[in-house]
Coordinates of C-alpha atoms in Angstrom, one line a residue:
Chain N
M16 CA -57.2 26.6 138.5
S17 CA -57.7 26.3 142.4
F18 CA -60.9 25.1 144.0
E19 CA -62.9 28.3 144.6
S20 CA -66.4 27.8 143.9
L21 CA -67.3 26.6 147.3
Q22 CA -67.9 30.3 147.7
F23 CA -71.2 30.3 146.0
E24 CA -72.7 27.7 148.6
K25 CA -72.1 30.7 151.1
F26 CA -74.3 33.2 149.0
S27 CA -77.4 34.9 150.3
R28 CA -80.5 34.2 148.3
D29 CA -80.4 37.7 146.9
R30 CA -76.9 37.7 145.9
L31 CA -77.4 34.3 144.3
E32 CA -80.3 35.4 142.4
Q33 CA -78.3 38.4 141.4
L34 CA -75.5 36.3 140.0
Q35 CA -78.1 34.0 138.2
L36 CA -79.7 36.9 136.3
E37 CA -76.5 38.2 134.9
R38 CA -75.5 34.8 134.0
L39 CA -78.7 34.0 132.5
Q40 CA -78.4 37.3 130.6
A41 CA -75.1 36.4 129.3
T42 CA -76.4 33.2 128.0
L43 CA -79.7 33.9 126.3
N44 CA -77.4 36.9 124.3
R45 CA -74.9 34.1 123.4
A46 CA -77.7 31.6 122.5
Y47 CA -79.5 34.0 120.6
R48 CA -76.6 35.6 118.5
S49 CA -74.9 31.9 117.8
V50 CA -77.5 29.0 117.8
S51 CA -80.0 29.5 114.6
F52 CA -82.5 27.0 116.8
Y53 CA -82.9 29.8 119.6
Q54 CA -83.0 32.7 117.4
K55 CA -85.8 31.1 115.4
A56 CA -87.5 30.1 118.7
F57 CA -87.1 33.7 120.1
D58 CA -88.2 35.3 116.8
E59 CA -91.2 33.0 116.6
M60 CA -92.5 34.3 120.1
G61 CA -91.6 37.8 119.7
I62 CA -88.9 37.9 122.4
I63 CA -85.5 39.3 122.7
P64 CA -82.7 38.3 125.4
E65 CA -83.2 41.8 126.9
D66 CA -87.0 41.4 127.6
I67 CA -85.8 38.6 130.2
D68 CA -84.9 41.5 132.7
S69 CA -85.9 39.3 136.0
L70 CA -85.7 35.6 136.7
S71 CA -89.5 35.5 137.0
K72 CA -89.6 36.0 133.6
L73 CA -87.8 32.9 132.5
S74 CA -91.0 31.2 132.0
R75 CA -91.8 33.2 128.7
L76 CA -88.9 31.8 127.0
P77 CA -89.5 28.3 125.0
F78 CA -88.5 24.8 126.0
T79 CA -85.9 22.7 124.5
S80 CA -86.6 19.0 124.0
R81 CA -84.1 16.1 123.6
Q82 CA -85.5 15.8 120.0
T83 CA -83.9 19.5 119.5
L84 CA -80.7 18.2 120.4
V85 CA -80.8 15.3 118.2
D86 CA -82.2 17.6 115.2
N87 CA -79.3 19.4 115.5
Y88 CA -76.3 16.6 115.5
P89 CA -73.6 16.9 115.3
Y90 CA -72.8 20.8 115.9
G91 CA -76.1 22.9 115.4
M92 CA -76.6 23.6 119.2
F93 CA -73.0 25.0 119.7
A94 CA -72.8 28.6 120.7
V95 CA -69.3 29.0 120.1
P96 CA -66.8 28.4 117.2
L97 CA -65.4 24.9 117.1
R98 CA -61.8 26.0 117.8
E99 CA -63.3 27.0 121.1
V100 CA -64.5 23.8 121.7
V101 CA -61.7 21.9 123.6
R102 CA -63.7 18.7 124.4
L103 CA -66.5 16.6 122.5
H104 CA -68.8 14.2 124.5
C105 CA -71.6 12.6 123.2
T106 CA -74.9 10.9 124.6
T107 CA -78.1 9.3 122.8
G108 CA -81.3 10.7 122.4
P109 CA -84.8 9.4 122.9
K110 CA -84.3 6.3 120.1
G111 CA -80.6 6.2 120.3
Q112 CA -79.9 8.8 118.2
P113 CA -76.3 10.6 118.8
I114 CA -76.1 13.7 120.6
V115 CA -73.1 15.7 120.8
I116 CA -72.1 17.9 123.6
G117 CA -69.1 20.7 123.4
Y118 CA -67.2 22.1 126.2
T119 CA -64.9 25.1 126.1
K120 CA -62.0 25.6 128.6
N121 CA -64.1 27.4 130.7
D122 CA -67.0 25.0 130.7
I123 CA -64.6 22.2 131.7
D124 CA -62.9 24.1 134.5
H125 CA -66.6 24.6 135.6
W126 CA -67.6 21.0 135.3
A127 CA -64.0 20.1 137.4
Q128 CA -65.5 22.7 140.1
I129 CA -68.9 21.2 140.5
S130 CA -67.4 17.6 140.6
A131 CA -65.2 18.9 143.4
R132 CA -67.8 20.5 145.5
V133 CA -70.1 16.9 144.8
L134 CA -66.9 15.1 146.5
K135 CA -66.7 17.8 149.2
A136 CA -70.2 17.4 149.9
A137 CA -69.5 13.5 150.4
G138 CA -66.8 14.5 152.7
V139 CA -63.8 13.9 150.3
E140 CA -60.5 15.4 151.4
K141 CA -56.7 15.3 150.2
E142 CA -55.8 12.4 152.1
D143 CA -58.3 10.1 150.1
V144 CA -57.8 7.7 147.8
V145 CA -60.5 7.7 145.0
Q146 CA -61.5 4.9 142.8
I147 CA -63.3 6.0 139.9
C148 CA -65.6 2.9 138.4
L149 CA -67.4 5.1 135.8
D150 CA -66.9 5.2 131.8
Y151 CA -63.8 7.4 130.9
G152 CA -64.9 7.8 127.5
L153 CA -67.5 9.4 125.5
F154 CA -70.3 9.6 128.4
G155 CA -67.6 11.7 130.3
E156 CA -69.4 10.4 133.8
G157 CA -65.4 9.2 134.5
L158 CA -63.6 12.3 133.2
G159 CA -65.8 14.4 134.9
F160 CA -65.4 13.4 138.8
H161 CA -61.4 12.9 137.8
Y162 CA -60.9 16.5 137.3
G163 CA -63.0 17.0 140.4
A164 CA -60.8 14.7 142.7
E165 CA -57.8 16.1 141.1
L166 CA -58.8 19.6 142.2
I167 CA -59.3 18.4 145.8
G168 CA -55.7 16.9 145.5
A169 CA -56.7 13.5 146.3
S170 CA -55.0 10.2 144.7
V171 CA -57.6 9.1 141.8
I172 CA -57.6 5.8 140.3
P173 CA -59.0 5.8 136.9
G174 CA -60.7 2.4 137.4
S175 CA -63.0 3.1 134.2
D176 CA -65.8 0.8 134.0
G177 CA -63.5 -2.4 134.7
D178 CA -64.0 -5.9 135.9
P179 CA -65.5 -5.8 139.4
K180 CA -63.1 -8.6 140.7
R181 CA -59.8 -6.5 139.5
Q182 CA -61.3 -3.5 141.1
L183 CA -62.0 -4.9 144.4
L184 CA -58.5 -6.4 144.3
I185 CA -57.1 -2.6 143.8
M186 CA -59.7 -1.4 146.3
R187 CA -58.0 -3.6 148.8
D188 CA -54.5 -3.3 147.8
Y189 CA -54.5 0.5 146.9
R190 CA -56.4 0.9 150.1
S191 CA -58.9 3.2 148.5
T192 CA -61.4 5.0 150.9
I193 CA -63.9 6.6 148.5
L194 CA -65.6 4.9 145.2
L195 CA -67.4 6.4 142.5
S196 CA -69.7 4.2 140.5
N197 CA -73.2 3.4 139.2
P198 CA -75.5 1.7 141.5
S199 CA -75.5 -1.6 139.4
F200 CA -71.5 -1.6 139.6
A201 CA -71.8 -1.7 143.0
L202 CA -73.9 -4.6 143.2
K203 CA -71.3 -6.4 140.8
L204 CA -68.7 -5.6 143.5
L205 CA -70.6 -7.1 146.4
A206 CA -71.4 -10.2 144.0
A207 CA -67.2 -10.4 143.6
M208 CA -67.0 -10.1 147.3
K209 CA -68.6 -12.9 147.9
E210 CA -67.4 -15.1 145.4
S211 CA -63.2 -13.5 146.3
K212 CA -61.7 -14.4 149.8
I213 CA -61.7 -10.3 150.4
G214 CA -63.4 -9.6 153.3
L215 CA -64.9 -6.3 154.7
A216 CA -61.8 -6.1 157.1
S217 CA -59.3 -5.9 154.3
L218 CA -61.0 -2.8 153.0
Q219 CA -60.5 0.9 154.0
L220 CA -63.5 2.2 151.9
R221 CA -65.5 4.6 153.7
S222 CA -68.1 6.2 151.4
I223 CA -69.6 5.5 147.6
I224 CA -70.8 8.4 145.4
F225 CA -73.6 7.0 143.0
T226 CA -74.1 8.4 139.6
G227 CA -75.5 7.9 136.2
E228 CA -78.7 5.7 137.5
P229 CA -81.7 5.9 139.7
F230 CA -81.8 3.4 142.7
S231 CA -83.7 2.0 145.1
E232 CA -83.6 2.5 148.8
E233 CA -83.4 -1.1 149.2
T234 CA -80.2 -0.8 146.8
R235 CA -78.8 1.8 148.9
V236 CA -79.2 0.4 152.6
R237 CA -78.0 -3.4 151.2
V238 CA -74.7 -1.7 149.7
E239 CA -74.3 0.2 153.0
E240 CA -74.9 -2.6 155.4
E241 CA -72.6 -5.1 153.1
L242 CA -69.9 -2.9 152.6
Q243 CA -70.4 -0.7 155.8
V244 CA -70.1 2.5 153.8
K245 CA -72.1 5.7 153.6
V246 CA -73.9 6.0 150.0
I247 CA -74.3 9.2 148.5
N248 CA -76.2 10.3 145.6
S249 CA -75.6 12.4 142.8
Y250 CA -77.9 13.9 139.9
S251 CA -77.7 14.9 136.4
P252 CA -80.2 14.5 133.5
L253 CA -79.3 11.7 131.1
E254 CA -78.2 14.2 128.1
L255 CA -75.8 16.5 130.4
P256 CA -72.9 14.4 130.8
G257 CA -71.7 17.4 133.1
P258 CA -71.2 19.1 135.0
K259 CA -73.6 17.5 138.0
V260 CA -76.9 19.3 138.4
A261 CA -77.5 18.3 142.3
T262 CA -75.9 16.2 144.8
E263 CA -76.4 14.8 148.1
C264 CA -74.3 15.8 151.1
E265 CA -73.6 13.9 154.2
K266 CA -76.9 14.6 156.0
R267 CA -78.5 13.1 153.0
C268 CA -81.6 15.0 153.5
G269 CA -82.3 15.8 149.8
L270 CA -80.4 16.7 146.7
H271 CA -79.0 20.3 146.7
I272 CA -78.8 21.8 143.2
F273 CA -75.9 24.0 142.2
E274 CA -77.7 27.2 141.6
D275 CA -74.8 29.1 140.5
Q276 CA -74.7 27.1 137.4
F277 CA -78.3 26.1 137.1
I278 CA -81.8 27.4 137.3
P279 CA -84.5 24.8 138.0
E280 CA -88.4 25.0 137.4
I281 CA -91.2 22.3 138.1
V282 CA -93.4 22.3 135.3
N283 CA -96.6 20.2 134.5
P284 CA -95.6 17.6 132.4
Q285 CA -98.8 18.1 130.2
T286 CA -99.3 21.6 129.8
G287 CA -95.8 22.7 130.5
E288 CA -97.2 25.5 132.9
V289 CA -95.1 26.1 136.0
L290 CA -95.9 24.7 139.3
P291 CA -95.2 26.4 142.4
P292 CA -92.6 25.2 145.2
G293 CA -93.5 21.8 146.6
E294 CA -95.4 20.5 143.7
E295 CA -94.2 17.6 142.2
G296 CA -93.7 17.7 138.1
E297 CA -91.3 17.7 135.3
L298 CA -87.8 19.0 136.1
V299 CA -86.6 22.0 133.7
I300 CA -83.2 23.3 133.6
T301 CA -81.7 26.1 132.5
T302 CA -77.8 26.3 132.5
V303 CA -76.6 30.0 133.1
A304 CA -72.7 29.4 132.8
K305 CA -72.2 26.7 129.8
E306 CA -70.8 28.3 127.2
A307 CA -70.4 25.9 124.4
F308 CA -73.6 24.1 124.8
P309 CA -76.1 26.3 126.7
L310 CA -79.5 24.9 127.3
I311 CA -82.5 27.1 128.0
R312 CA -85.6 25.6 129.8
Y313 CA -84.6 22.2 129.2
R314 CA -86.7 19.5 129.6
T315 CA -85.4 16.7 131.7
G316 CA -88.2 14.3 131.4
D317 CA -87.5 13.7 135.4
L318 CA -90.1 14.3 137.8
T319 CA -89.3 15.7 141.1
S320 CA -90.2 18.6 143.4
L321 CA -88.2 21.7 144.6
Chain X
M5 CA -50.2 25.3 133.5
S6 CA -48.6 26.5 130.1
F7 CA -47.1 24.6 127.3
E8 CA -43.3 25.6 127.7
S9 CA -41.6 22.3 127.6
L10 CA -40.8 22.8 124.0
Q11 CA -37.6 25.2 125.3
F12 CA -35.9 22.0 126.0
E13 CA -35.8 20.8 122.5
K14 CA -33.8 24.1 121.7
F15 CA -31.1 23.4 124.3
S16 CA -27.6 22.9 123.4
R17 CA -26.2 19.8 124.3
D18 CA -24.1 21.2 127.1
R19 CA -26.8 22.8 128.5
L20 CA -29.1 19.7 128.5
E21 CA -26.6 17.5 130.1
Q22 CA -26.2 19.9 132.8
L23 CA -29.9 19.8 133.3
Q24 CA -30.0 16.1 133.1
L25 CA -27.1 15.8 135.9
E26 CA -28.6 18.3 138.3
R27 CA -32.0 16.1 137.9
L28 CA -30.3 13.1 138.1
Q29 CA -28.6 14.1 141.4
A30 CA -32.0 15.2 143.1
T31 CA -33.6 11.9 141.7
L32 CA -30.7 9.8 143.1
N33 CA -30.9 11.7 146.4
R34 CA -35.2 11.2 146.5
A35 CA -34.7 7.5 145.6
Y36 CA -31.8 6.5 148.5
R37 CA -33.8 8.4 151.0
S38 CA -37.1 7.2 150.3
V39 CA -37.4 3.8 148.6
S40 CA -35.6 1.0 150.6
F41 CA -35.0 -1.0 147.4
Y42 CA -32.6 1.6 146.3
Q43 CA -31.1 2.5 149.4
K44 CA -30.1 -1.2 149.8
A45 CA -29.1 -1.7 146.5
F46 CA -26.5 1.4 146.6
D47 CA -25.5 0.6 150.1
E48 CA -24.5 -3.1 148.8
M49 CA -22.5 -1.4 146.1
G50 CA -21.1 1.1 148.5
I51 CA -22.2 4.0 146.5
I52 CA -23.8 7.0 148.0
P53 CA -25.8 9.7 145.6
E54 CA -22.9 12.1 145.7
D55 CA -20.1 9.7 144.2
I56 CA -22.4 10.1 140.5
D57 CA -21.3 13.7 139.9
S58 CA -20.9 13.2 136.2
L59 CA -23.1 11.5 133.5
S60 CA -20.4 9.2 132.8
K61 CA -20.9 7.6 136.1
L62 CA -24.1 6.7 135.8
S63 CA -23.1 3.3 134.8
R64 CA -21.9 2.4 138.2
L65 CA -25.5 2.2 139.4
P66 CA -27.3 -0.9 140.0
F67 CA -30.1 -1.7 137.3
T68 CA -33.7 -1.8 138.2
S69 CA -35.7 -5.0 136.7
R70 CA -39.7 -5.3 136.0
Q71 CA -39.1 -8.1 138.7
T72 CA -38.3 -5.8 141.0
L73 CA -41.5 -3.6 140.6
V74 CA -43.4 -6.7 140.8
D75 CA -41.6 -7.4 144.1
N76 CA -42.7 -4.2 145.7
Y77 CA -46.2 -4.2 145.0
P78 CA -48.1 -2.1 145.5
Y79 CA -46.4 1.1 147.0
G80 CA -43.0 -0.1 147.7
M81 CA -41.0 1.8 145.0
F82 CA -42.9 5.2 145.7
A83 CA -40.4 7.9 146.7
V84 CA -43.0 10.2 148.3
P85 CA -45.7 9.6 150.8
L86 CA -49.1 8.7 149.4
R87 CA -50.9 12.2 150.3
E88 CA -48.6 13.8 147.6
V89 CA -49.8 11.0 144.8
V90 CA -52.3 12.3 143.1
R91 CA -52.7 9.5 140.4
L92 CA -52.5 5.8 140.4
H93 CA -52.2 3.8 137.4
C94 CA -51.1 0.1 137.1
T95 CA -49.5 -2.4 134.7
T96 CA -48.4 -6.0 134.8
G97 CA -45.3 -7.7 135.4
P98 CA -43.6 -10.5 133.4
K99 CA -45.9 -13.0 134.4
G100 CA -49.0 -11.0 134.5
Q101 CA -48.3 -9.9 137.9
P102 CA -49.8 -6.2 139.2
I103 CA -47.4 -3.1 139.2
V104 CA -48.7 0.1 140.5
I105 CA -47.4 3.4 139.4
G106 CA -47.7 6.7 141.3
Y107 CA -47.8 10.2 140.1
T108 CA -47.6 13.7 142.0
K109 CA -49.1 16.5 140.8
N110 CA -45.6 17.8 139.1
D111 CA -45.6 14.2 137.6
I112 CA -49.0 14.6 135.7
D113 CA -48.0 17.9 134.4
H114 CA -44.7 16.7 133.0
W115 CA -46.6 14.0 131.4
A116 CA -48.8 16.4 130.1
Q117 CA -46.2 18.6 128.3
I118 CA -44.4 15.3 127.1
S119 CA -47.6 14.3 125.4
A120 CA -48.3 18.0 124.0
R121 CA -44.4 17.6 122.4
V122 CA -45.4 14.0 121.0
L123 CA -48.6 15.9 119.4
K124 CA -46.8 18.9 118.3
A125 CA -43.9 16.9 116.6
A126 CA -47.0 15.1 114.6
G127 CA -48.1 18.7 113.5
V128 CA -51.2 18.8 115.8
E129 CA -52.2 22.4 116.6
K130 CA -55.2 24.3 118.4
E131 CA -57.7 23.9 115.3
D132 CA -57.2 20.0 115.5
V133 CA -60.2 17.8 116.6
V134 CA -58.0 14.9 118.4
Q135 CA -60.0 11.3 118.5
I136 CA -58.3 9.3 121.1
C137 CA -58.8 5.9 120.8
L138 CA -56.9 4.4 123.7
D139 CA -57.5 2.9 127.1
Y140 CA -58.6 5.9 129.3
G141 CA -58.5 3.5 132.7
L142 CA -55.8 1.9 134.9
F143 CA -52.6 1.8 132.0
G144 CA -53.1 5.4 131.7
E145 CA -52.3 5.8 127.7
G146 CA -55.8 7.7 126.9
L147 CA -55.3 9.9 129.7
G148 CA -51.8 11.0 129.2
F149 CA -52.6 12.2 125.6
H150 CA -55.9 13.4 126.6
Y151 CA -54.0 16.3 129.0
G152 CA -51.3 16.7 126.1
A153 CA -54.2 17.7 123.5
E154 CA -55.9 19.8 125.7
L155 CA -52.7 21.6 126.7
I156 CA -52.4 22.5 123.1
G157 CA -56.1 23.6 123.1
A158 CA -57.3 21.2 120.6
S159 CA -60.9 19.6 120.6
V160 CA -60.5 16.4 122.4
I161 CA -62.9 13.5 121.9
P162 CA -62.2 10.9 124.9
G163 CA -63.1 7.8 122.5
S164 CA -61.8 5.4 124.9
D165 CA -61.1 1.9 123.3
G166 CA -64.5 1.7 121.8
D167 CA -66.4 -0.1 118.8
P168 CA -64.4 0.8 115.8
K169 CA -67.9 1.1 113.8
R170 CA -68.8 4.0 116.2
Q171 CA -65.4 5.3 116.4
L172 CA -65.4 5.8 112.4
L173 CA -69.0 7.5 112.5
I174 CA -67.7 9.9 115.1
M175 CA -64.5 10.3 113.0
R176 CA -66.7 11.4 110.1
D177 CA -69.4 13.6 111.7
Y178 CA -67.2 15.2 114.2
R179 CA -64.5 15.9 111.5
S180 CA -61.6 14.2 113.4
T181 CA -58.4 15.3 112.1
I182 CA -55.9 13.4 114.3
L183 CA -56.2 10.0 115.8
L184 CA -54.2 8.4 118.3
S185 CA -54.7 4.6 118.7
N186 CA -52.8 1.1 119.0
P187 CA -52.1 0.0 115.5
S188 CA -54.5 -3.1 116.0
F189 CA -57.2 -0.3 116.5
A190 CA -56.2 1.2 113.3
L191 CA -56.5 -2.2 111.3
K192 CA -59.9 -2.7 113.0
L193 CA -61.0 0.9 111.9
L194 CA -60.3 -0.2 108.4
A195 CA -62.2 -3.2 108.4
A196 CA -65.4 -1.1 109.8
M197 CA -64.8 1.2 106.7
K198 CA -65.0 -1.7 104.4
E199 CA -68.2 -3.1 106.0
S200 CA -69.8 0.4 106.2
K201 CA -70.7 3.0 103.7
I202 CA -68.4 5.7 105.2
G203 CA -65.7 6.6 102.3
L204 CA -62.5 8.4 102.5
A205 CA -64.0 11.2 100.9
S206 CA -66.2 12.1 104.0
L207 CA -63.3 11.8 106.5
Q208 CA -60.9 14.9 107.5
L209 CA -58.3 12.8 109.0
R210 CA -54.5 13.7 108.4
S211 CA -52.4 11.9 110.8
I212 CA -52.6 8.7 113.4
I213 CA -50.1 8.5 116.1
F214 CA -49.6 4.9 116.9
T215 CA -48.9 4.1 120.6
G216 CA -48.9 1.1 123.0
E217 CA -47.6 -1.9 120.6
P218 CA -44.8 -2.2 118.2
F219 CA -46.0 -2.4 114.4
S220 CA -44.5 -3.6 111.0
E221 CA -43.6 -1.5 108.2
E222 CA -46.6 -2.9 106.2
T223 CA -48.8 -2.1 108.5
R224 CA -47.9 1.4 108.5
V225 CA -47.8 1.6 105.0
R226 CA -51.4 0.0 104.6
V227 CA -52.7 2.3 107.1
E228 CA -51.0 5.3 105.6
E229 CA -52.5 4.1 101.8
E230 CA -56.0 3.2 102.6
L231 CA -56.7 6.3 104.9
Q232 CA -54.4 8.8 102.9
V233 CA -53.0 9.9 106.2
K234 CA -49.3 10.3 107.8
V235 CA -48.6 7.6 110.5
I236 CA -46.2 8.7 113.4
N237 CA -45.1 6.4 115.9
S238 CA -44.1 7.0 119.4
Y239 CA -42.5 5.0 122.1
S240 CA -42.5 4.0 125.8
P241 CA -41.6 0.8 127.8
L242 CA -44.5 -1.2 128.8
E243 CA -44.0 -0.8 132.6
L244 CA -44.0 3.2 132.0
P245 CA -48.0 4.2 131.5
G246 CA -46.4 7.6 131.0
P247 CA -44.7 9.8 129.8
K248 CA -43.7 8.8 126.4
V249 CA -39.9 8.3 126.2
A250 CA -39.6 9.2 122.5
T251 CA -41.4 9.9 119.5
E252 CA -40.9 10.3 115.6
C253 CA -41.8 14.1 114.3
E254 CA -43.2 14.4 110.8
K255 CA -40.0 14.0 109.2
R256 CA -40.2 10.3 110.6
C257 CA -36.2 9.6 110.5
G258 CA -36.3 7.8 113.8
L259 CA -37.4 8.3 117.2
H260 CA -36.6 11.2 119.1
I261 CA -35.8 10.7 123.2
F262 CA -37.0 13.3 125.7
E263 CA -33.7 14.1 127.0
D264 CA -34.8 16.4 129.7
Q265 CA -37.1 13.7 131.4
F266 CA -35.1 10.5 130.8
I267 CA -31.3 9.2 130.4
P268 CA -30.9 6.4 127.9
E269 CA -28.2 3.8 127.7
I270 CA -27.8 0.8 125.6
V271 CA -26.4 -2.5 127.2
N272 CA -25.4 -5.8 126.3
P273 CA -28.2 -7.6 127.4
Q274 CA -26.3 -10.4 128.6
T275 CA -23.5 -8.8 130.7
G276 CA -24.9 -5.4 131.4
E277 CA -21.8 -3.7 129.7
V278 CA -22.8 -0.1 128.6
L279 CA -22.4 -0.4 124.6
P280 CA -21.3 2.4 122.4
P281 CA -23.1 4.8 120.3
G282 CA -24.6 3.1 117.1
E283 CA -24.2 -0.5 118.7
E284 CA -27.8 -2.4 119.0
G285 CA -28.7 -3.7 122.9
E286 CA -30.6 -3.4 125.2
L287 CA -32.4 0.2 126.0
V288 CA -32.1 1.0 129.6
I289 CA -33.9 4.3 131.0
T290 CA -33.3 6.3 134.0
T291 CA -36.0 9.1 134.7
V292 CA -34.4 12.0 136.1
A293 CA -38.1 14.4 136.5
K294 CA -40.2 11.8 138.1
E295 CA -40.8 12.6 141.8
A296 CA -43.3 9.6 142.7
F297 CA -42.0 6.7 141.1
P298 CA -38.2 7.1 140.1
L299 CA -36.6 4.8 137.9
I300 CA -32.8 4.2 137.8
R301 CA -31.4 2.2 135.2
Y302 CA -34.6 0.4 134.2
R303 CA -34.0 -2.4 131.8
T304 CA -36.9 -2.3 129.2
G305 CA -36.0 -5.6 127.6
D306 CA -36.4 -3.6 124.2
L307 CA -33.6 -3.7 121.7
T308 CA -32.4 -0.9 119.8
S309 CA -29.8 1.6 119.0
L310 CA -29.0 5.2 119.8

């Protein structure tokens, strides 16, 4: 696999929307054919996939909620047979119930491409030593970025979410230039630095990419000042282990959504009505490239504006 | 990458030894040129790589010890520039000191191929659901098998080395057919089964591949009886996170060494003298395909016979 998905970021708006529509239609067809939840929901509303012949008609479709994912545990939302699924991750529903997410080979490849784009947007190059202090297990954050960093050809340290003191030693000795972590891990790293004799001068760290948790502007400023790095934010809803839905770039003027993979909408959290650009509301995501686990109008529960 | 390395298992002895010799010579040249430890050691013995023009002359070369790896922390044993290194793992020396192991892209590909051969020898197919309850972090066991299972196209659950109760639930609900774990984790799983209401009848597990720790025949028999599975052993020395050096096959008549990757010798642990086939002594391993971290006559400290 080569790193080729950067091309989508250069697409004109027209071309991107044409791609979104084509991919959306394929997604709707697969979901309707293979996922009984979607078949039933479409039937109840009297909609067939062919009715959605423009992006503006997306809002006619029913929502998908976290509870729906919980109710269909383990494999009820899968749109391909299990033999086509090459990876299983899991996450938790509203009350801690399990949700399983499946990935085909293509889904994993898309995930790696998007992760590489997050890293590229943060300035990561082949020469970088990328230390990934994220969960490498069921939640999938670590593995997702691991594949992306590999795609760029950087030196990857699968730090997992290990002991901050040990990770600090590794950061110094292996001369890591990029760190991927949760904001709370970065704060533990600052504490470990104060307790140890490892000073800033012995580190080569340039940027930290935050993921997995929201964080305050104070946390960003504190980490940037004490570690003398640039902090870049990336975003995905809790129930979508990967790929990331959006990332900041080095300019940090807001999150960029990967629109070749996701169609975003902002809706009124109470009524579900679609809100115009600029208004704040609940982020609703439709995946257009996921094979094993397509989500149509998925209500993230996160408030933002486009 | 396609799964093509099974071909080596069909090579005639002559053809295999020719491959070993060619790869050994390339390894010696790279190590001599790029690793000052090997250059010095060869020079002191008055040997140049070209002198080793047959496999029988391997025994003229100096040994490599665990202490040597410790002394050269972090990057002193690397035979390629850091920009060619795409993965860094670590392990611990005799007194807990750190050792860093580097991998090039080709090294990672070889690792995946060997892991796939371990899984294939244990009967794993594309249809299997493979649950990997191994460390996915710095030690590398989990990631190694993860890539191998992916190469076969199985459904992979990156269980990491998580809570046995949770892993048991996943094993039941996701219908896992193959488990990779340390023997001690399997025993925890048995305990979790007794504490829970999850009975054998609700599991689909067929085989467990043990790695990472030695285990007794009693442990094997107990796990096989209580889980109604076949237990397959695999082996690598403590300091070589990957790839595996040897595995059992389903016939379980002993470990098969991956001879296209490793040349084994058995030496007298006191004198270092090479012992004839069948005699028990210390296993010494020479890597013939590793680019970033070649090991020449590495003393594993493990007693066995060929």
